[in-house]
PDB file of C-alpha atoms and ligand atoms in Angstrom:
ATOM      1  CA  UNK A  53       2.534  23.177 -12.209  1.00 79.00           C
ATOM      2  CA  UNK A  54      -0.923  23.659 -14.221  1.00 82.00           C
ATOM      3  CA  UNK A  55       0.498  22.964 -17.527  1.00 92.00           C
ATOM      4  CA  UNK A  56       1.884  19.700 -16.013  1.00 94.00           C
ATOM      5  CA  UNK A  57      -1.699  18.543 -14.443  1.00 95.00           C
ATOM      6  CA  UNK A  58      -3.122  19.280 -17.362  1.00 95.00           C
ATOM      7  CA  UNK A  59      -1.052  16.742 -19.247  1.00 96.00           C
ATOM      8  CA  UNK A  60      -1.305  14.161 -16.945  1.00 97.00           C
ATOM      9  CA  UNK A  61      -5.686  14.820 -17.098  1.00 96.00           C
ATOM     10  CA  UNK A  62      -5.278  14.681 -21.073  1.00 96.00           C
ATOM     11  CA  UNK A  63      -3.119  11.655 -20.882  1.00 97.00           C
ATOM     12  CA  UNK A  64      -5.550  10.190 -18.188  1.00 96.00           C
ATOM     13  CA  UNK A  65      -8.408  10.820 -20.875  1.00 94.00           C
ATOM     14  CA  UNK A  66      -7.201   9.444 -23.307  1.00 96.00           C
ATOM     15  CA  UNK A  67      -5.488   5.946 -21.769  1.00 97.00           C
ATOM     16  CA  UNK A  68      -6.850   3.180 -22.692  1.00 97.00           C
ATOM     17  CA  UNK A  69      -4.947   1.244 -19.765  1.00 98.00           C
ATOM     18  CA  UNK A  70      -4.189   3.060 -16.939  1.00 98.00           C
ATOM     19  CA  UNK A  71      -2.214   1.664 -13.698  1.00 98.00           C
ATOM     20  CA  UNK A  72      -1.799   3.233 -10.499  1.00 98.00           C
ATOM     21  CA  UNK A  73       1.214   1.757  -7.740  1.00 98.00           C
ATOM     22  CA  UNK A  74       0.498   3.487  -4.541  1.00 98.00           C
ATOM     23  CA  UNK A  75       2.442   3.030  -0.916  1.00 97.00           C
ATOM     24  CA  UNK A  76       1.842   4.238   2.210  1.00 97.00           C
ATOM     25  CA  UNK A  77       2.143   7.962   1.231  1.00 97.00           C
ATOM     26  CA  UNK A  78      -1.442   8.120   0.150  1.00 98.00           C
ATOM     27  CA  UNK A  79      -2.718   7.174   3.400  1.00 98.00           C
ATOM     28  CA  UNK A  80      -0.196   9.412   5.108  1.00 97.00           C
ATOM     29  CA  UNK A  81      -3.155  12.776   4.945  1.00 98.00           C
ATOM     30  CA  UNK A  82      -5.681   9.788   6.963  1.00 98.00           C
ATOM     31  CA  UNK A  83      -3.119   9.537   9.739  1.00 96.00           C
ATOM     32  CA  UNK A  84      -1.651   6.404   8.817  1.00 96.00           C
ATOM     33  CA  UNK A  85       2.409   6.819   9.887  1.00 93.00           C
ATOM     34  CA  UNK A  86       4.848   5.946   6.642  1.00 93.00           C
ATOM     35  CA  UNK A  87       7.829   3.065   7.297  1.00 90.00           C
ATOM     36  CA  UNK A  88      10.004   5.922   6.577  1.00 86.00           C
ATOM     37  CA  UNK A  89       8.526   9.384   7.468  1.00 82.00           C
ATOM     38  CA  UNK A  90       7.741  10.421  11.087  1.00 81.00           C
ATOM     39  CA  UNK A  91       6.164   8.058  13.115  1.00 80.00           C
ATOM     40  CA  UNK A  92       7.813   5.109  11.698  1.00 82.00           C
ATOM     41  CA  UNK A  93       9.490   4.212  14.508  1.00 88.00           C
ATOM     42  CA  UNK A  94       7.495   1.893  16.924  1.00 92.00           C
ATOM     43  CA  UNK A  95       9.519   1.796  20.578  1.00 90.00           C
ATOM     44  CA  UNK A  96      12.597   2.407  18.738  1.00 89.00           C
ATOM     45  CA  UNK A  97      12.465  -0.160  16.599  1.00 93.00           C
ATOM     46  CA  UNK A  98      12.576   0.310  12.676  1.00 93.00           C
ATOM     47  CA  UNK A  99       9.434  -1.583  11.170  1.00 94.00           C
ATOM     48  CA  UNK A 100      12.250  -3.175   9.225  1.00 92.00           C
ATOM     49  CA  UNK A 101      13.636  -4.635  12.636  1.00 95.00           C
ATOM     50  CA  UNK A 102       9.834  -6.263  13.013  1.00 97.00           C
ATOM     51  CA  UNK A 103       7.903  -6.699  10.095  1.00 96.00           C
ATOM     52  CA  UNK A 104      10.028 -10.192   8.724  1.00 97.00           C
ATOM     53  CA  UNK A 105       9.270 -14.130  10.069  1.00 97.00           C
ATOM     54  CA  UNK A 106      12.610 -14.144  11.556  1.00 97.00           C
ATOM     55  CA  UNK A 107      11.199 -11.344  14.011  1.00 98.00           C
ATOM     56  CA  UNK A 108       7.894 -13.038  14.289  1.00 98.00           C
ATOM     57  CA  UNK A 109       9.821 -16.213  15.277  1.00 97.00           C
ATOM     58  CA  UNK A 110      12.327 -14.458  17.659  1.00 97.00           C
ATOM     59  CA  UNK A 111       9.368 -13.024  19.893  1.00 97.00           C
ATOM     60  CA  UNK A 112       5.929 -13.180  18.313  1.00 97.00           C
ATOM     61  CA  UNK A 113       4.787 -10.891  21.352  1.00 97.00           C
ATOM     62  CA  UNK A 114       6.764  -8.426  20.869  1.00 97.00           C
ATOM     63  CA  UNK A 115       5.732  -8.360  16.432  1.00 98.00           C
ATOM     64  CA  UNK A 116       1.808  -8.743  17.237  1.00 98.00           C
ATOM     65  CA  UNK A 117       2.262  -5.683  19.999  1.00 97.00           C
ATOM     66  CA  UNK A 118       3.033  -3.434  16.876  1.00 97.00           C
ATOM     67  CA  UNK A 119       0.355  -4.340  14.898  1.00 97.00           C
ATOM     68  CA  UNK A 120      -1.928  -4.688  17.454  1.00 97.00           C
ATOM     69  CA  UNK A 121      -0.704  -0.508  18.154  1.00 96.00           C
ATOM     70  CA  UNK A 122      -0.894   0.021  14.172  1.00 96.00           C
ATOM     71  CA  UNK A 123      -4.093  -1.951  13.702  1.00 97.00           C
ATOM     72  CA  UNK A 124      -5.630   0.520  16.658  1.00 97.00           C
ATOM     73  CA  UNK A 125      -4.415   3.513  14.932  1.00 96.00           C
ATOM     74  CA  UNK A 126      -5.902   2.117  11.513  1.00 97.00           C
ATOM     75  CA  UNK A 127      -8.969   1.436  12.847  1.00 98.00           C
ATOM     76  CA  UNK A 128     -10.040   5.340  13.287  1.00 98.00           C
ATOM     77  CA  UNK A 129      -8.193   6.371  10.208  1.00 98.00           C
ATOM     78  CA  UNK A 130     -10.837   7.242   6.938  1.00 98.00           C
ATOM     79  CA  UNK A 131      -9.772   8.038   3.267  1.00 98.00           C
ATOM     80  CA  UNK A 132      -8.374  10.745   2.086  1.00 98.00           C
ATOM     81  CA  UNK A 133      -9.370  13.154  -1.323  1.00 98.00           C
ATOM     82  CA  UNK A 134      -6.347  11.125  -2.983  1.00 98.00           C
ATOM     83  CA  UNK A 135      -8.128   7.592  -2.115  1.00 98.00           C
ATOM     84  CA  UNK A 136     -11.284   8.919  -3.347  1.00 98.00           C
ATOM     85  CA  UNK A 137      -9.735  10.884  -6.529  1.00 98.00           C
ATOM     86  CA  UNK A 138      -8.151   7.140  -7.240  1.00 98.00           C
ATOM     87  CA  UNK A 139     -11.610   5.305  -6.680  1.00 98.00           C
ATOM     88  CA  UNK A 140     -13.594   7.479  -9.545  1.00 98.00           C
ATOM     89  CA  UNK A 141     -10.376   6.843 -12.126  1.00 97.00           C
ATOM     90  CA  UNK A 142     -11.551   3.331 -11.477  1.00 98.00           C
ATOM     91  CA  UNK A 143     -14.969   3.663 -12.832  1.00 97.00           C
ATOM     92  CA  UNK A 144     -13.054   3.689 -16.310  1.00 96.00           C
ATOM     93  CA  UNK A 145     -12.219   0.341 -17.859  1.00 95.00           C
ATOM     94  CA  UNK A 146      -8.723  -0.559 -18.226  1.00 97.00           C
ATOM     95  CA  UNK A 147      -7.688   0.496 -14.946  1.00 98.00           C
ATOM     96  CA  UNK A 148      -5.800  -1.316 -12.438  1.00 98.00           C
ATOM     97  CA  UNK A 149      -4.415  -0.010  -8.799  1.00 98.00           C
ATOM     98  CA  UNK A 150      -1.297  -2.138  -7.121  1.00 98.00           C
ATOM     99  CA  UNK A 151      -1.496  -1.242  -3.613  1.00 98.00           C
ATOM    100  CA  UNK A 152       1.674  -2.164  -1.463  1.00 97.00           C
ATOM    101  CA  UNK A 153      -0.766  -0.256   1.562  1.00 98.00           C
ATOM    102  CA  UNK A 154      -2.239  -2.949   3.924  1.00 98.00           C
ATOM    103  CA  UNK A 155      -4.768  -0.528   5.804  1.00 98.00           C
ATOM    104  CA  UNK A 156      -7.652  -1.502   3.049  1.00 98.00           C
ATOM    105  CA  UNK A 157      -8.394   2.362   2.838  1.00 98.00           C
ATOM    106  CA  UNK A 158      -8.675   1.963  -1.272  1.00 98.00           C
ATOM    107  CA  UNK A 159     -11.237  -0.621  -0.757  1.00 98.00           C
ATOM    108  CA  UNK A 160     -12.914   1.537   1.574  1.00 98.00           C
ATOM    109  CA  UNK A 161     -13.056   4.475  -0.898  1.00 98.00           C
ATOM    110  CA  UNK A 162     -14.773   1.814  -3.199  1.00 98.00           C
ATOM    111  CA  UNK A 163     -12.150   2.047  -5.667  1.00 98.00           C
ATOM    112  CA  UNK A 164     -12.575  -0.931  -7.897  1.00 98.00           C
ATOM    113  CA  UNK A 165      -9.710  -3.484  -9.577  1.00 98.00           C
ATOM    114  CA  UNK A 166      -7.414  -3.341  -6.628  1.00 98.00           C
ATOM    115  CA  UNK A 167      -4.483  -6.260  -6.425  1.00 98.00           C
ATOM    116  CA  UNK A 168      -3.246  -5.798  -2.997  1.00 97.00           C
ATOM    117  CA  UNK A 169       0.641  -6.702  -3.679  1.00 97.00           C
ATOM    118  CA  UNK A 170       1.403  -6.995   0.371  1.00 97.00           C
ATOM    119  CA  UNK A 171      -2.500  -8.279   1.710  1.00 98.00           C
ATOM    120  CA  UNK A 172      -4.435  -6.934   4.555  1.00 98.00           C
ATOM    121  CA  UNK A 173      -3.615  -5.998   8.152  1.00 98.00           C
ATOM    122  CA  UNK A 174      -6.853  -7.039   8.929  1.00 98.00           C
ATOM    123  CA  UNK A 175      -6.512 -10.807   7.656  1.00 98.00           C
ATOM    124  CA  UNK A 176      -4.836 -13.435  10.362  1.00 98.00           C
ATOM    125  CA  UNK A 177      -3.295 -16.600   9.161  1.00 98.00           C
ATOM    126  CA  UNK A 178      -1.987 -19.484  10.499  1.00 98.00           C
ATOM    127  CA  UNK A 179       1.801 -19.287  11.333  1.00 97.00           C
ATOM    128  CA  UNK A 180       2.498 -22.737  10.840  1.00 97.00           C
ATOM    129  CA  UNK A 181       0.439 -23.482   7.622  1.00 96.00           C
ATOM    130  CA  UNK A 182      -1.321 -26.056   9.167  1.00 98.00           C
ATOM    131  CA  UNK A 183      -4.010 -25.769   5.965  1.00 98.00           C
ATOM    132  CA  UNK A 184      -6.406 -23.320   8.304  1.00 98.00           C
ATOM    133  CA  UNK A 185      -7.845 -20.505   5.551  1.00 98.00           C
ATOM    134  CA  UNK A 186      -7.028 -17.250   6.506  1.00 97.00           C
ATOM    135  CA  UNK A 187      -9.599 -15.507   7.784  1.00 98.00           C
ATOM    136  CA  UNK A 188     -10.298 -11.171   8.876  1.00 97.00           C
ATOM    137  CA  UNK A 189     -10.691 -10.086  12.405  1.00 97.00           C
ATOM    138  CA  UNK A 190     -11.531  -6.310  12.524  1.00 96.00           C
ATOM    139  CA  UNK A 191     -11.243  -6.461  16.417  1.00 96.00           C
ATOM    140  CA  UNK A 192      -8.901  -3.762  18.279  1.00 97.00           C
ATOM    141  CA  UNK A 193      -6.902  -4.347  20.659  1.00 96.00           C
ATOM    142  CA  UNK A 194      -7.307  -7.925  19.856  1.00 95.00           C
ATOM    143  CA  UNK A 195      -7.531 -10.783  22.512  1.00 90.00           C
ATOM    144  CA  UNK A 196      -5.766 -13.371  23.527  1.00 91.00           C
ATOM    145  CA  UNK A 197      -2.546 -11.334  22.417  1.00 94.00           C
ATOM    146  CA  UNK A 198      -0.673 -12.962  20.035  1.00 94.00           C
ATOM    147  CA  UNK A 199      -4.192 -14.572  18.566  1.00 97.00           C
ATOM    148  CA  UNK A 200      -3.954 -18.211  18.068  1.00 97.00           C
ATOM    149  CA  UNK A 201      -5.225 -20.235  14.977  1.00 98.00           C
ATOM    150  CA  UNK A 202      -8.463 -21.770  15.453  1.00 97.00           C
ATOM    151  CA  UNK A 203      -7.541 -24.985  14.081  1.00 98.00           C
ATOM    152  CA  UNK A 204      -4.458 -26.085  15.485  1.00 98.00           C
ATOM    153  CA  UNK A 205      -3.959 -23.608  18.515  1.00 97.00           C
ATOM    154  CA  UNK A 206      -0.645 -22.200  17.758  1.00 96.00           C
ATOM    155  CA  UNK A 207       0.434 -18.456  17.070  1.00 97.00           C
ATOM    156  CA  UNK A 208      -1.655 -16.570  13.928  1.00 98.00           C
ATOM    157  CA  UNK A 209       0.459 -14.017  12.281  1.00 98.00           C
ATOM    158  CA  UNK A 210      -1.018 -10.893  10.297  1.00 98.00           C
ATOM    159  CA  UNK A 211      -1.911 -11.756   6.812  1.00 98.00           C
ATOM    160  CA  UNK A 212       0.601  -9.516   5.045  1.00 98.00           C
ATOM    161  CA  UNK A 213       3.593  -9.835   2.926  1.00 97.00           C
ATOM    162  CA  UNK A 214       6.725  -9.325   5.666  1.00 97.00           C
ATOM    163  CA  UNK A 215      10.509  -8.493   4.420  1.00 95.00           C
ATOM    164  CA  UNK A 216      11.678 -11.264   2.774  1.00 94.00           C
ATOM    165  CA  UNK A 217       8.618 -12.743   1.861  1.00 97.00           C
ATOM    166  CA  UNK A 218       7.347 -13.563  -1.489  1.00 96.00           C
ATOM    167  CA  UNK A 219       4.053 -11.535  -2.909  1.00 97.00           C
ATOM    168  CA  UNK A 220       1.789 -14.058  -3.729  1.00 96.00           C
ATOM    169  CA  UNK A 221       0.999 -15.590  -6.550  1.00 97.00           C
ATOM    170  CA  UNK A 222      -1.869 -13.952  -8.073  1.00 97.00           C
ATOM    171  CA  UNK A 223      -1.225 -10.383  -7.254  1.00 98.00           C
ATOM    172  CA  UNK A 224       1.881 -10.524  -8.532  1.00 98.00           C
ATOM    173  CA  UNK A 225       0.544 -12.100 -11.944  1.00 98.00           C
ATOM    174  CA  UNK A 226      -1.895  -9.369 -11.475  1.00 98.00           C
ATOM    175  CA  UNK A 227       0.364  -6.582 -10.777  1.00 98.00           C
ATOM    176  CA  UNK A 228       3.239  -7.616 -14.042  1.00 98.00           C
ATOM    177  CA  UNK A 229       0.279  -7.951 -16.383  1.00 98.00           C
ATOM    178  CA  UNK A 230      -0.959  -4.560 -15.294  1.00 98.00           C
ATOM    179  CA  UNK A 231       2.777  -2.935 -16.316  1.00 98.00           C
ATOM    180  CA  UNK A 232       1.261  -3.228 -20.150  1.00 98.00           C
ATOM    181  CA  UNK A 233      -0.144   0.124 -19.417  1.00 98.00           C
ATOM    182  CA  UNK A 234      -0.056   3.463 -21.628  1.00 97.00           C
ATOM    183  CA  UNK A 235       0.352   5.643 -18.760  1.00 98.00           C
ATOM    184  CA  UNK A 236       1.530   4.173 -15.451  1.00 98.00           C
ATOM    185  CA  UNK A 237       1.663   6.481 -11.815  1.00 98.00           C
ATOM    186  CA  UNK A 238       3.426   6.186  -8.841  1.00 98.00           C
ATOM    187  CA  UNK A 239       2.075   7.465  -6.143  1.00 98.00           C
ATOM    188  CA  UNK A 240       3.195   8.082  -2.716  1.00 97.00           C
ATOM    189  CA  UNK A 241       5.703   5.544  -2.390  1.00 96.00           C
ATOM    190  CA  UNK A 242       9.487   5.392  -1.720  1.00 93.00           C
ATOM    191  CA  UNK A 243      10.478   2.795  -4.795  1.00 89.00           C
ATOM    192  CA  UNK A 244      12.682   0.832  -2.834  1.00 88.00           C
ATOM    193  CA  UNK A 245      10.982  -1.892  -1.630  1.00 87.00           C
ATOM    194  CA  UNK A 246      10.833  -4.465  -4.189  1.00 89.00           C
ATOM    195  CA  UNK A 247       9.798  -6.326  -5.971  1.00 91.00           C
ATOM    196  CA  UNK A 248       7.083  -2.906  -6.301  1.00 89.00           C
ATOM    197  CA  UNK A 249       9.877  -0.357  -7.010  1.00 92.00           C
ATOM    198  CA  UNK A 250      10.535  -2.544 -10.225  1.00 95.00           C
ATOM    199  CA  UNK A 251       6.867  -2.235 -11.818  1.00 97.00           C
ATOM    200  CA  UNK A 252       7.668   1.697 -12.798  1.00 96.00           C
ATOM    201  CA  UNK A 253      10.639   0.488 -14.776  1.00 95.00           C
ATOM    202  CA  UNK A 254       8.858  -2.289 -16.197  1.00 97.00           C
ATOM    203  CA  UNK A 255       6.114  -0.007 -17.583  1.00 98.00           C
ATOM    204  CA  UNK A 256       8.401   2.234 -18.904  1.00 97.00           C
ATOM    205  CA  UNK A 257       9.993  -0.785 -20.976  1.00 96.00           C
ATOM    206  CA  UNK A 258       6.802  -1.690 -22.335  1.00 94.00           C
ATOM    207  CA  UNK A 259       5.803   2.054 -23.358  1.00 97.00           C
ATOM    208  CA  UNK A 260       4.048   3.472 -20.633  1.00 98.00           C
ATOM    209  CA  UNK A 261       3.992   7.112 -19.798  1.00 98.00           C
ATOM    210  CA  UNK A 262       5.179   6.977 -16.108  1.00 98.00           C
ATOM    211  CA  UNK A 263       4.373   9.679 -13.550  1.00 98.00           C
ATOM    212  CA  UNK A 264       5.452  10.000  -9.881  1.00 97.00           C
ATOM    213  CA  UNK A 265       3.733  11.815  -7.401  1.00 98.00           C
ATOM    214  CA  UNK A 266       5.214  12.144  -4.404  1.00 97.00           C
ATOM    215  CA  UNK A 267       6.384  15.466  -1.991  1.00 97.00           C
ATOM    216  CA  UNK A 268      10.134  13.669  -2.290  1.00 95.00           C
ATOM    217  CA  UNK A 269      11.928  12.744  -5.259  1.00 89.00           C
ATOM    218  CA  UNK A 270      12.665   9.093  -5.098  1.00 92.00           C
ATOM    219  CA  UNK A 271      15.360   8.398  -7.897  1.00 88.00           C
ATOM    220  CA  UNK A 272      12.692   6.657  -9.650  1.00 91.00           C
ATOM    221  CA  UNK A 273      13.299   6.972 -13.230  1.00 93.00           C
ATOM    222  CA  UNK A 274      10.167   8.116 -14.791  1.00 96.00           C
ATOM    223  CA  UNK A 275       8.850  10.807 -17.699  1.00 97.00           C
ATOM    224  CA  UNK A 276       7.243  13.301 -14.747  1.00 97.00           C
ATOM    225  CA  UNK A 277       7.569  13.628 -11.265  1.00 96.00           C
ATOM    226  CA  UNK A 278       4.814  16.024  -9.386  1.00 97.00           C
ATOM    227  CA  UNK A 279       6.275  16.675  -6.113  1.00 97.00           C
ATOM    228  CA  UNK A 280       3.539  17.835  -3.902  1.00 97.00           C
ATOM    229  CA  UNK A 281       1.291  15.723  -1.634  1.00 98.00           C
ATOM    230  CA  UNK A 282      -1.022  12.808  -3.477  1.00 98.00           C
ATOM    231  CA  UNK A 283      -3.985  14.277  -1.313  1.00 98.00           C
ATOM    232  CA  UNK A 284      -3.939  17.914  -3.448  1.00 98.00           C
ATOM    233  CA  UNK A 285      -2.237  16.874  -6.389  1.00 98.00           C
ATOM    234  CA  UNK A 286      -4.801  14.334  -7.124  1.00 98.00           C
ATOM    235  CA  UNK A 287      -8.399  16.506  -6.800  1.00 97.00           C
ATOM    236  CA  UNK A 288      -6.423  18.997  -9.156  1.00 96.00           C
ATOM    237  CA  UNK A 289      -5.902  16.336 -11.706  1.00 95.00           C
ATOM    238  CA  UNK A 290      -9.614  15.348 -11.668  1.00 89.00           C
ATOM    239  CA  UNK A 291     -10.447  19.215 -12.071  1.00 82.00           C
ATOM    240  CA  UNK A 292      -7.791  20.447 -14.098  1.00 72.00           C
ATOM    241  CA  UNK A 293      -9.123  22.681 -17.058  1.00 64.00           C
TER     242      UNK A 293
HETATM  243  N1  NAD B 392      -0.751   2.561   4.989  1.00 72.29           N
HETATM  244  C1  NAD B 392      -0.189   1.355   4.963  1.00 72.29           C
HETATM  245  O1  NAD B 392      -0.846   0.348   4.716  1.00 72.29           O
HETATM  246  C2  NAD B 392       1.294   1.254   5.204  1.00 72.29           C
HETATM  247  C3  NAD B 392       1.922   2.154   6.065  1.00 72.29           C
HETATM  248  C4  NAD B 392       3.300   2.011   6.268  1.00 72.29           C
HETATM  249  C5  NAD B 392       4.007   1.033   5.586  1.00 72.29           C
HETATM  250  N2  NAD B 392       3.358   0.179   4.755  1.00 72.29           N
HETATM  251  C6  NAD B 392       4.168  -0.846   4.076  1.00 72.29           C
HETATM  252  O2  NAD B 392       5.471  -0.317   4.020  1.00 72.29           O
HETATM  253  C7  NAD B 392       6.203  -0.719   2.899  1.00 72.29           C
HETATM  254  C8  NAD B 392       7.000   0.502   2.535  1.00 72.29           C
HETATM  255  O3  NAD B 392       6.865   1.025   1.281  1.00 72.29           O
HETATM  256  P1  NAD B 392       6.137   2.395   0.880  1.00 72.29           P
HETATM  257  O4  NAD B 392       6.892   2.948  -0.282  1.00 72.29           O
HETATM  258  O5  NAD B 392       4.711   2.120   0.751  1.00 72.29           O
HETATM  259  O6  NAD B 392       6.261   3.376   2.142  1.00 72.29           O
HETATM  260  P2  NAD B 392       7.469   4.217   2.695  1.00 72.29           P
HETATM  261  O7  NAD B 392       7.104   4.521   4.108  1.00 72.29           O
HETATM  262  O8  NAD B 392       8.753   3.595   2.386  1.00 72.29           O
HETATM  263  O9  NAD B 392       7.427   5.578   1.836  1.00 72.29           O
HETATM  264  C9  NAD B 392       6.383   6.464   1.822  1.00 72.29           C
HETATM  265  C10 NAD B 392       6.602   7.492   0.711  1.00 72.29           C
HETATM  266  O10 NAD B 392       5.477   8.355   0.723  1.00 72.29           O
HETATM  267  C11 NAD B 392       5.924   9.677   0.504  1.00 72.29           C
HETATM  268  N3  NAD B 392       4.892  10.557   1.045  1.00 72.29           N
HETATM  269  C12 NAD B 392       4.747  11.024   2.318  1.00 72.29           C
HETATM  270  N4  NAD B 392       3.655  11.791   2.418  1.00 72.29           N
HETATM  271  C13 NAD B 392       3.088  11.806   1.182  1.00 72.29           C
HETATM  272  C14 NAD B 392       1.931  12.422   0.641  1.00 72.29           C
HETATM  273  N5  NAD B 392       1.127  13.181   1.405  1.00 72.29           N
HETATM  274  N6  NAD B 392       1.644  12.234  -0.673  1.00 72.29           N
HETATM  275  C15 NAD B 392       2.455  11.473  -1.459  1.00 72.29           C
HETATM  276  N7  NAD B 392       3.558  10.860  -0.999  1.00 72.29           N
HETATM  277  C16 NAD B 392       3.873  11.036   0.299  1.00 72.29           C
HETATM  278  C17 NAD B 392       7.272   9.776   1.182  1.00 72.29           C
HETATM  279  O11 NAD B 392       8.047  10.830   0.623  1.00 72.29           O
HETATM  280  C18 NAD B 392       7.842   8.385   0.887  1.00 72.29           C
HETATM  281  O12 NAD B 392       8.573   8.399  -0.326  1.00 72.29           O
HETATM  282  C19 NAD B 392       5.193  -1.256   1.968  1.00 72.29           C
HETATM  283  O13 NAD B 392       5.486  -2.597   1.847  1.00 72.29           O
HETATM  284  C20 NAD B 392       3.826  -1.142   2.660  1.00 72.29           C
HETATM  285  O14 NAD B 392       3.171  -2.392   2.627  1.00 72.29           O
HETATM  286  C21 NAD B 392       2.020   0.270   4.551  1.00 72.29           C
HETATM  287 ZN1   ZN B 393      -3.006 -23.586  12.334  1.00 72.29          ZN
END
């Protein structure tokens, strides 16, 4: 294992662009449940069952229940050694961090350059697109339940990407231009929801060293795979000598 840290610190050292994917296995050591690890399940229902429009439009109760429960549990969580081992890499220019999480814990660790691939569970927006801006409510539990749209008065949704859903625009400009990278990690996510899994592959076409950390192997194809937690891994990569 030390031989292995230490040439992921020297290649860290001596990047000059470095780009980080993370997903929710990174804020798994805060107490923030995985879609796939236990504590996924929500009432018996798969997040995959709830987290899409056709869910939302089916029973928008029942969809702003969960994330009123998730945003609740959010709302106590703090980061983690791994969040803060991410947010000094970040003082370096020429670093980026994707982020499919949508718990803001990055931001909170003051980690700087983030493009947030799948938005923030604290943003509401309008579920009609009636041309209200999006706007953050930090309130838990929130009231009325489902929260309305100030504008027009019907249902808000949460302001993240759901199953099926496009990422938008920007962030995933952000996120392909960042895949020009000479050493590229994966951290803490399952690569397979896309269009995120395919950013590892693309940065190993254009070069990249790529690096997956993660306690499971994925089937990822990349040059190194640590497979320990992202919360020790991580410190021992910033003190590796
Ligand atoms: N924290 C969050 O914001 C959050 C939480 C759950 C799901 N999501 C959403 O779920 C979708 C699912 O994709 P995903 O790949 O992010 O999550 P996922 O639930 O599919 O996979 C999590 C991965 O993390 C790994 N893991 C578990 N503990 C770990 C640890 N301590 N260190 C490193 N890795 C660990 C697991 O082996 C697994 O491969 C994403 O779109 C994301 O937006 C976000
Ligand atoms: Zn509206």
């Amino acid at each position: 294992m030390r031989d292995v840290l230490l040439e992921v610190r020297d290649r860290l050292r001596s990047a000059r662009r470095v780009t980080v994917v993370t997903g929710a296995g990174v804020s798994a050591a805060s107490g923030v449940p995985t879609f796939r690890g236990a504590g996924g399940l929500w009432r018996n229902f798969r997040p995959e069952q709830l987290a899409t429009p056709e869910a939302f439009g089916r029973n928008p109760r029942l969809v702003w229940e969960w994330y009123d429960w998730r945003r609740s549990l959010i709302a106590v969580c703090a980061p983690n050694p791994a969040h803060e081992v991410i947010a000094r890499w970040s003082e370096s220019p020429g670093f980026t961090l994707v982020t499919q999480n949508v718990d803001v814990l990055h931001e909170r660790a003051g980690t700087r350059n983030v493009v947030r691939y799948h938005g923030s569970i604290w943003t509401l927006k309008c579920a009609t697109a009636c041309g209200a801006p999006d706007w953050d409510d930090r309130r838990v539990p929130l009231e009325p339940l489902p929260p309305l749209c100030p504008a027009c008065g019907t249902f808000a949704r949460p302001g993240v990407v759901w199953f099926g859903e496009t990422i938008p625009e920007s962030a995933a400009r952000a996120a392909a231009a960042a895949t020009a990278c000479d050493l590229f990690l994966s951290i803490g996510t399952s690569s397979v929801v896309y269009p995120a899994a395919a950013l590892v592959a693309d940065a190993r076409s254009y070069g990249a060293f790529t690096v997956e950390i993660n306690p499971e192997t994925t089937g990822a194809a990349v040059d190194l795979a640590i497979a320990a937690p992202a919360e020790l891994v991580l410190p021992r990569l910033l003190n590796a000598s």
